[in-house]
Amino acid sequence: MWAPLDFSVVGSSLFISVSLTFAAVVFFFTFYSFSEEKEEQPARRMLKSPVKHEHADTMGVGKAIAVLTSGGDAQGMNAAVRAVVRVGIYTGAKVYFVHEGYQGLVDGGDNIREATWESVSMMLQLGGTVIGSARCQDFRTHEGRLKAARNLVKRGITNLCVIGGDGSLTGADTFRAEWSTLLQELVKAGAITAEEARKSSHLNIVGMVGSIDNDFCGTDMTIGTDSALHRIIEIVDAIATTAQSHQRTFVLEVMGRHCGYLALVTALASGADWVFIPESPPEDDWEEHLCRRLTETRTRGSRLNIIIVAEGAIDKHGKAITSEDIKKLVVKRLGYDTRVTILGHVQRGGTPSAFDRILGSRMGVEAVMALLEGTPDTPACVVSLSGNQAIRLPLMECVQVTKDVTTAMNEGRFDDALKLRGRSFQNNWNVYKILAHVRPPSAKSGYNLAVMNVGAPAAGMNAAVRSTVRIGLIHGHRMLAVHDGFEGLAERKVEEIGWGGVGGWTGKGGSNLGTKRTLPKKYFEQISSTIADFSIHGLIIIGGFEAFTGSLELIEGRSKFEELCIPICVIPATVSNNVPGSDFSIGADTALNTITATCDRIKQSAAGTKRRVFIIETMGGYCGYLATMAGLAAGADAAYIYEDPFTIRDLEANVEHLTEKMKTTVKRGLILRNEKCNENYTTEFIYNLYSEEGKGVFDTRKNVLGHMQQGGSPTPFDRNFGTKMGAKAVAWMSGKIKECSRHGRIFANTADSACLLGMRRRALVFQPLAELKEQTDFEHRIPKEQWWLKLQPILKILAKYKIELDTSETAHLEHITRKRVSGEGSI
């Protein structure tokens, strides 16, 4: 499993085929940008470019890479820098830091320094950018770029990785386009020799987008966006408590320049009453609508109002809508005690989220591969995230499309601006509009939908229940809440729940409905009676593996109990992320961030005491998702998981690896162990082994995290994921009930009448539960195939294990295909 790198000696050659195409995302990871259908905006055409098939650990020999961060800082930039440095060194290349962005490139000297493996240690958990960033006017001039070129040529650097926004990346492309001319001028002036110019005849450029605004077209998520959302939601949650105490209205202004992404997702994650974004200005009579909406909220018993404003918000005539304008309106017309909070640069600060750490790390790996595979004919590209894959897009095409959005807004083509932002942005906007602006109809559908939680609690369950209930009411259904899972359904713990009954649930952890692991088979008779007595026409089950297996039991019971012949929809919600049919489960992101934050504190302790190794046990059952992803996010030295079998020799190799590590300046170690990775090599066993073998070299400590991984407030990802999943499930359920309705009765007995709603790549898909049985390892309660296993090699390389990386599946270069929107030139 693991082969130690003796810092000079190559260990065993373990051949692992890794797809550096991001496998299936993140974290995380695709999250905020999943769509209900396959993404079409922007459409992309694959170029058939050759991929080099060579040993990755020798790809960079004789080459040099420089990495810089430019423009506004963003959390997660340090993760990207760390990955570029370590993967670059792994390939045999020299890697240089460029301090202070383009200014450092122009000034040269000590601003350009060679990086070492240890120099990027302890960077993952730091916000901002350790190597500095600066707005540089000098680089905008030809003379400045001439100095920058000389500084690179003198160090033999022909590969430049730029982490920044569209302005920074545009500057890099200009630099590359002028490269030959700059070299000729330098030779003519005697600043460099002809031989130096020959060796540096072309410059490869690869960009990574670091921006909290998420305003760069061509990528689903930019580095820093998720962390900024974490900061915003923390503040919104805190403000909500004081607002409720004093029955106040709060107007919160968030960043984003001309992009409303942060404001929109914040509104969804916080259950805000109203949001103003520049891409979709309100109607001319928005003042009346806003006041009516706030009044309705108070009438239902709410003691507070939350209004989110993007800093670039405008009306349909292009006039700015400011937070102060809104405050004055509310005070004048409604007399509510109103406060304004402008969040400002706090959104840029703080520790990066687990998502941004993993996103930065994965993009950094891909950026190095793109640089080393580059040729003089390869255009400057940007490494982007598209659903489940890392893709390489021509840099200037992305910049142009990004500018097209601003142009559309300036010309008043707001529908075009929304389309140009992509289908995922539109879906976020549509879900928000339904929840915030559509009222339940007076005419009812005549159908009763029940919602319940099953299995262990997971953060985000309540957000999913809230969305399910409110969207159900909007569809005209009567909504029923089932308490305590299948056991509660058998014991008739069912009650009607209304709009106000789920008020404020979005940000609450755990399960307000109550949840148990009990399976339904032994309660079939009682459950059938409850379904009949309460006239339940459809059942939405939100939970983990027990929800999946319990629903399969309900399907089996249909042959004996006709009452069970109703549509069933399962929404995966478990910290273990082990439900088949979905790349992500509600709650896994919150647990991952909890583990990562704990590991940060533990690493800090180890760094202070020196020569200390911590063994951390995570949850997950047999599923190693949490251990692997937390290992990537926290910079672990190893992650022991069931899916990647290991032996005593692997454990010995890890001890040797840490022994060598203690000889460097990084005198600490972090080992993650999934709770059921091996029945014999327990946490206690591994602790004792490390303690014995590390005597005189390092001390060992252990920490079992336990149920703290199931607690806490849900992250922005889990809140939004739960909200969207609930909305999607109700829409499906409404259609399926009508489809299965015959003469006033519901009879659902086909395979597609009992489905699991899951995220597959970037689409939400309904899959018959019966079909998912073939994809499931029931003994170990995990799917037979798990996308995140392809990230294991990256974790090992970043921990300085010498494994062989198969680069045959690295990302190809693609093009953004332009489309016309409303007759205007756009995508």
mmCIF file of N, CA, C and O in Angstrom, residues 236 249-254 263 266-267 270-276 286 290-291 293-294 304-310 321-323 326-327 329-330 334 336 338-341 432:
data_model
loop_
_atom_site.group_PDB
_atom_site.id
_atom_site.type_symbol
_atom_site.label_atom_id
_atom_site.label_comp_id
_atom_site.label_asym_id
_atom_site.label_seq_id
_atom_site.Cartn_x
_atom_site.Cartn_y
_atom_site.Cartn_z
ATOM 1 N N VAL A 236 -24.032 35.040 9.489
ATOM 2 C CA VAL A 236 -25.495 35.066 9.371
ATOM 3 C C VAL A 236 -26.134 34.312 10.535
ATOM 4 O O VAL A 236 -27.116 34.780 11.132
ATOM 5 N N THR A 249 -34.815 43.350 11.845
ATOM 6 C CA THR A 249 -34.534 43.014 10.451
ATOM 7 C C THR A 249 -33.067 43.349 10.195
ATOM 8 O O THR A 249 -32.612 44.436 10.552
ATOM 9 N N PHE A 250 -32.348 42.390 9.600
ATOM 10 C CA PHE A 250 -30.944 42.636 9.275
ATOM 11 C C PHE A 250 -30.744 42.609 7.766
ATOM 12 O O PHE A 250 -31.247 41.712 7.080
ATOM 13 N N VAL A 251 -30.025 43.606 7.284
ATOM 14 C CA VAL A 251 -29.634 43.668 5.877
ATOM 15 C C VAL A 251 -28.138 43.385 5.827
ATOM 16 O O VAL A 251 -27.338 44.136 6.395
ATOM 17 N N LEU A 252 -27.749 42.286 5.173
ATOM 18 C CA LEU A 252 -26.351 41.890 5.111
ATOM 19 C C LEU A 252 -25.824 42.039 3.699
ATOM 20 O O LEU A 252 -26.406 41.496 2.748
ATOM 21 N N GLU A 253 -24.736 42.759 3.564
ATOM 22 C CA GLU A 253 -24.116 42.960 2.256
ATOM 23 C C GLU A 253 -22.890 42.067 2.140
ATOM 24 O O GLU A 253 -22.007 42.086 3.000
ATOM 25 N N VAL A 254 -22.841 41.276 1.064
ATOM 26 C CA VAL A 254 -21.720 40.361 0.842
ATOM 27 C C VAL A 254 -20.960 40.782 -0.412
ATOM 28 O O VAL A 254 -21.444 41.541 -1.239
ATOM 29 N N ALA A 263 -24.096 35.858 -2.697
ATOM 30 C CA ALA A 263 -25.375 36.300 -2.132
ATOM 31 C C ALA A 263 -26.459 35.252 -2.332
ATOM 32 O O ALA A 263 -27.242 34.957 -1.416
ATOM 33 N N THR A 266 -25.837 32.117 -0.194
ATOM 34 C CA THR A 266 -26.078 32.498 1.205
ATOM 35 C C THR A 266 -27.569 32.541 1.504
ATOM 36 O O THR A 266 -28.027 32.083 2.561
ATOM 37 N N ALA A 267 -28.344 33.093 0.576
ATOM 38 C CA ALA A 267 -29.799 33.163 0.775
ATOM 39 C C ALA A 267 -30.405 31.774 0.884
ATOM 40 O O ALA A 267 -31.274 31.524 1.737
ATOM 41 N N SER A 270 -29.255 30.128 4.283
ATOM 42 C CA SER A 270 -29.731 30.744 5.521
ATOM 43 C C SER A 270 -31.251 30.871 5.578
ATOM 44 O O SER A 270 -31.802 31.255 6.613
ATOM 45 N N GLY A 271 -31.924 30.572 4.472
ATOM 46 C CA GLY A 271 -33.366 30.735 4.441
ATOM 47 C C GLY A 271 -33.771 32.195 4.500
ATOM 48 O O GLY A 271 -34.777 32.555 5.127
ATOM 49 N N ALA A 272 -32.989 33.043 3.832
ATOM 50 C CA ALA A 272 -33.241 34.487 3.862
ATOM 51 C C ALA A 272 -34.591 34.830 3.240
ATOM 52 O O ALA A 272 -35.108 34.110 2.382
ATOM 53 N N ASP A 273 -35.138 35.960 3.662
ATOM 54 C CA ASP A 273 -36.430 36.414 3.137
ATOM 55 C C ASP A 273 -36.314 36.979 1.725
ATOM 56 O O ASP A 273 -37.263 36.914 0.950
ATOM 57 N N TRP A 274 -35.140 37.561 1.416
ATOM 58 C CA TRP A 274 -34.990 38.212 0.109
ATOM 59 C C TRP A 274 -33.508 38.281 -0.226
ATOM 60 O O TRP A 274 -32.666 38.378 0.664
ATOM 61 N N VAL A 275 -33.200 38.240 -1.523
ATOM 62 C CA VAL A 275 -31.814 38.421 -1.956
ATOM 63 C C VAL A 275 -31.797 39.312 -3.193
ATOM 64 O O VAL A 275 -32.679 39.216 -4.057
ATOM 65 N N PHE A 276 -30.837 40.198 -3.256
ATOM 66 C CA PHE A 276 -30.632 41.070 -4.412
ATOM 67 C C PHE A 276 -29.322 40.674 -5.093
ATOM 68 O O PHE A 276 -28.265 40.706 -4.449
ATOM 69 N N TRP A 286 -40.537 46.397 -6.755
ATOM 70 C CA TRP A 286 -39.936 45.476 -5.788
ATOM 71 C C TRP A 286 -40.118 45.956 -4.346
ATOM 72 O O TRP A 286 -40.180 45.132 -3.406
ATOM 73 N N LEU A 290 -41.216 43.414 -1.452
ATOM 74 C CA LEU A 290 -40.324 43.164 -0.322
ATOM 75 C C LEU A 290 -41.048 43.398 1.003
ATOM 76 O O LEU A 290 -40.996 42.546 1.911
ATOM 77 N N CYS A 291 -41.732 44.513 1.111
ATOM 78 C CA CYS A 291 -42.426 44.820 2.366
ATOM 79 C C CYS A 291 -43.530 43.804 2.664
ATOM 80 O O CYS A 291 -43.737 43.409 3.823
ATOM 81 N N ARG A 293 -43.540 40.688 1.700
ATOM 82 C CA ARG A 293 -42.862 39.444 2.073
ATOM 83 C C ARG A 293 -42.410 39.483 3.539
ATOM 84 O O ARG A 293 -42.608 38.530 4.294
ATOM 85 N N LEU A 294 -41.819 40.594 3.956
ATOM 86 C CA LEU A 294 -41.359 40.716 5.335
ATOM 87 C C LEU A 294 -42.524 40.666 6.312
ATOM 88 O O LEU A 294 -42.441 40.045 7.379
ATOM 89 N N LEU A 304 -37.751 37.614 13.184
ATOM 90 C CA LEU A 304 -36.649 38.287 12.490
ATOM 91 C C LEU A 304 -36.849 38.223 10.989
ATOM 92 O O LEU A 304 -37.615 37.415 10.475
ATOM 93 N N ASN A 305 -36.120 39.096 10.287
ATOM 94 C CA ASN A 305 -36.047 39.062 8.830
ATOM 95 C C ASN A 305 -34.591 39.187 8.428
ATOM 96 O O ASN A 305 -33.836 39.960 9.029
ATOM 97 N N ILE A 306 -34.218 38.422 7.424
ATOM 98 C CA ILE A 306 -32.857 38.492 6.889
ATOM 99 C C ILE A 306 -32.929 38.838 5.404
ATOM 100 O O ILE A 306 -33.630 38.168 4.631
ATOM 101 N N ILE A 307 -32.218 39.878 5.002
ATOM 102 C CA ILE A 307 -32.150 40.285 3.599
ATOM 103 C C ILE A 307 -30.676 40.260 3.183
ATOM 104 O O ILE A 307 -29.826 40.855 3.857
ATOM 105 N N ILE A 308 -30.369 39.576 2.093
ATOM 106 C CA ILE A 308 -28.995 39.471 1.602
ATOM 107 C C ILE A 308 -28.845 40.349 0.360
ATOM 108 O O ILE A 308 -29.680 40.294 -0.554
ATOM 109 N N VAL A 309 -27.790 41.152 0.342
ATOM 110 C CA VAL A 309 -27.558 42.066 -0.772
ATOM 111 C C VAL A 309 -26.158 41.830 -1.339
ATOM 112 O O VAL A 309 -25.172 41.900 -0.604
ATOM 113 N N ALA A 310 -26.067 41.553 -2.625
ATOM 114 C CA ALA A 310 -24.762 41.490 -3.285
ATOM 115 C C ALA A 310 -24.250 42.911 -3.478
ATOM 116 O O ALA A 310 -25.033 43.826 -3.765
ATOM 117 N N ILE A 321 -28.641 49.331 -5.919
ATOM 118 C CA ILE A 321 -29.493 49.101 -4.757
ATOM 119 C C ILE A 321 -28.562 48.819 -3.591
ATOM 120 O O ILE A 321 -27.896 47.781 -3.538
ATOM 121 N N THR A 322 -28.469 49.747 -2.661
ATOM 122 C CA THR A 322 -27.532 49.601 -1.551
ATOM 123 C C THR A 322 -28.234 49.094 -0.296
ATOM 124 O O THR A 322 -29.468 49.169 -0.168
ATOM 125 N N SER A 323 -27.445 48.598 0.622
ATOM 126 C CA SER A 323 -28.001 48.106 1.882
ATOM 127 C C SER A 323 -28.650 49.230 2.675
ATOM 128 O O SER A 323 -29.666 49.029 3.357
ATOM 129 N N ILE A 326 -32.167 49.924 1.366
ATOM 130 C CA ILE A 326 -33.126 48.915 1.823
ATOM 131 C C ILE A 326 -33.505 49.165 3.277
ATOM 132 O O ILE A 326 -34.675 49.054 3.663
ATOM 133 N N LYS A 327 -32.517 49.521 4.078
ATOM 134 C CA LYS A 327 -32.799 49.814 5.489
ATOM 135 C C LYS A 327 -33.801 50.959 5.606
ATOM 136 O O LYS A 327 -34.792 50.866 6.355
ATOM 137 N N LEU A 329 -35.964 51.978 3.481
ATOM 138 C CA LEU A 329 -37.275 51.548 2.995
ATOM 139 C C LEU A 329 -38.042 50.789 4.071
ATOM 140 O O LEU A 329 -39.218 51.071 4.339
ATOM 141 N N VAL A 330 -37.377 49.817 4.706
ATOM 142 C CA VAL A 330 -38.031 48.981 5.713
ATOM 143 C C VAL A 330 -38.449 49.816 6.926
ATOM 144 O O VAL A 330 -39.560 49.663 7.464
ATOM 145 N N LEU A 334 -42.409 50.027 7.184
ATOM 146 C CA LEU A 334 -42.861 49.012 8.137
ATOM 147 C C LEU A 334 -42.564 49.366 9.581
ATOM 148 O O LEU A 334 -43.161 48.784 10.494
ATOM 149 N N TYR A 336 -39.931 48.618 11.184
ATOM 150 C CA TYR A 336 -39.151 47.568 11.852
ATOM 151 C C TYR A 336 -37.788 48.110 12.284
ATOM 152 O O TYR A 336 -37.172 48.919 11.577
ATOM 153 N N THR A 338 -34.258 48.015 12.190
ATOM 154 C CA THR A 338 -33.451 47.439 11.110
ATOM 155 C C THR A 338 -31.978 47.807 11.269
ATOM 156 O O THR A 338 -31.650 48.950 11.610
ATOM 157 N N ARG A 339 -31.111 46.854 11.027
ATOM 158 C CA ARG A 339 -29.672 47.055 11.122
ATOM 159 C C ARG A 339 -29.012 46.623 9.803
ATOM 160 O O ARG A 339 -29.511 45.731 9.112
ATOM 161 N N VAL A 340 -27.867 47.234 9.503
ATOM 162 C CA VAL A 340 -27.092 46.883 8.310
ATOM 163 C C VAL A 340 -25.739 46.318 8.748
ATOM 164 O O VAL A 340 -25.089 46.884 9.638
ATOM 165 N N THR A 341 -25.345 45.225 8.152
ATOM 166 C CA THR A 341 -24.014 44.665 8.386
ATOM 167 C C THR A 341 -23.336 44.440 7.042
ATOM 168 O O THR A 341 -23.844 43.685 6.207
ATOM 169 N N TYR A 432 -34.406 29.180 -5.156
ATOM 170 C CA TYR A 432 -34.605 30.310 -4.238
ATOM 171 C C TYR A 432 -35.948 30.986 -4.494
ATOM 172 O O TYR A 432 -36.704 31.291 -3.557
#
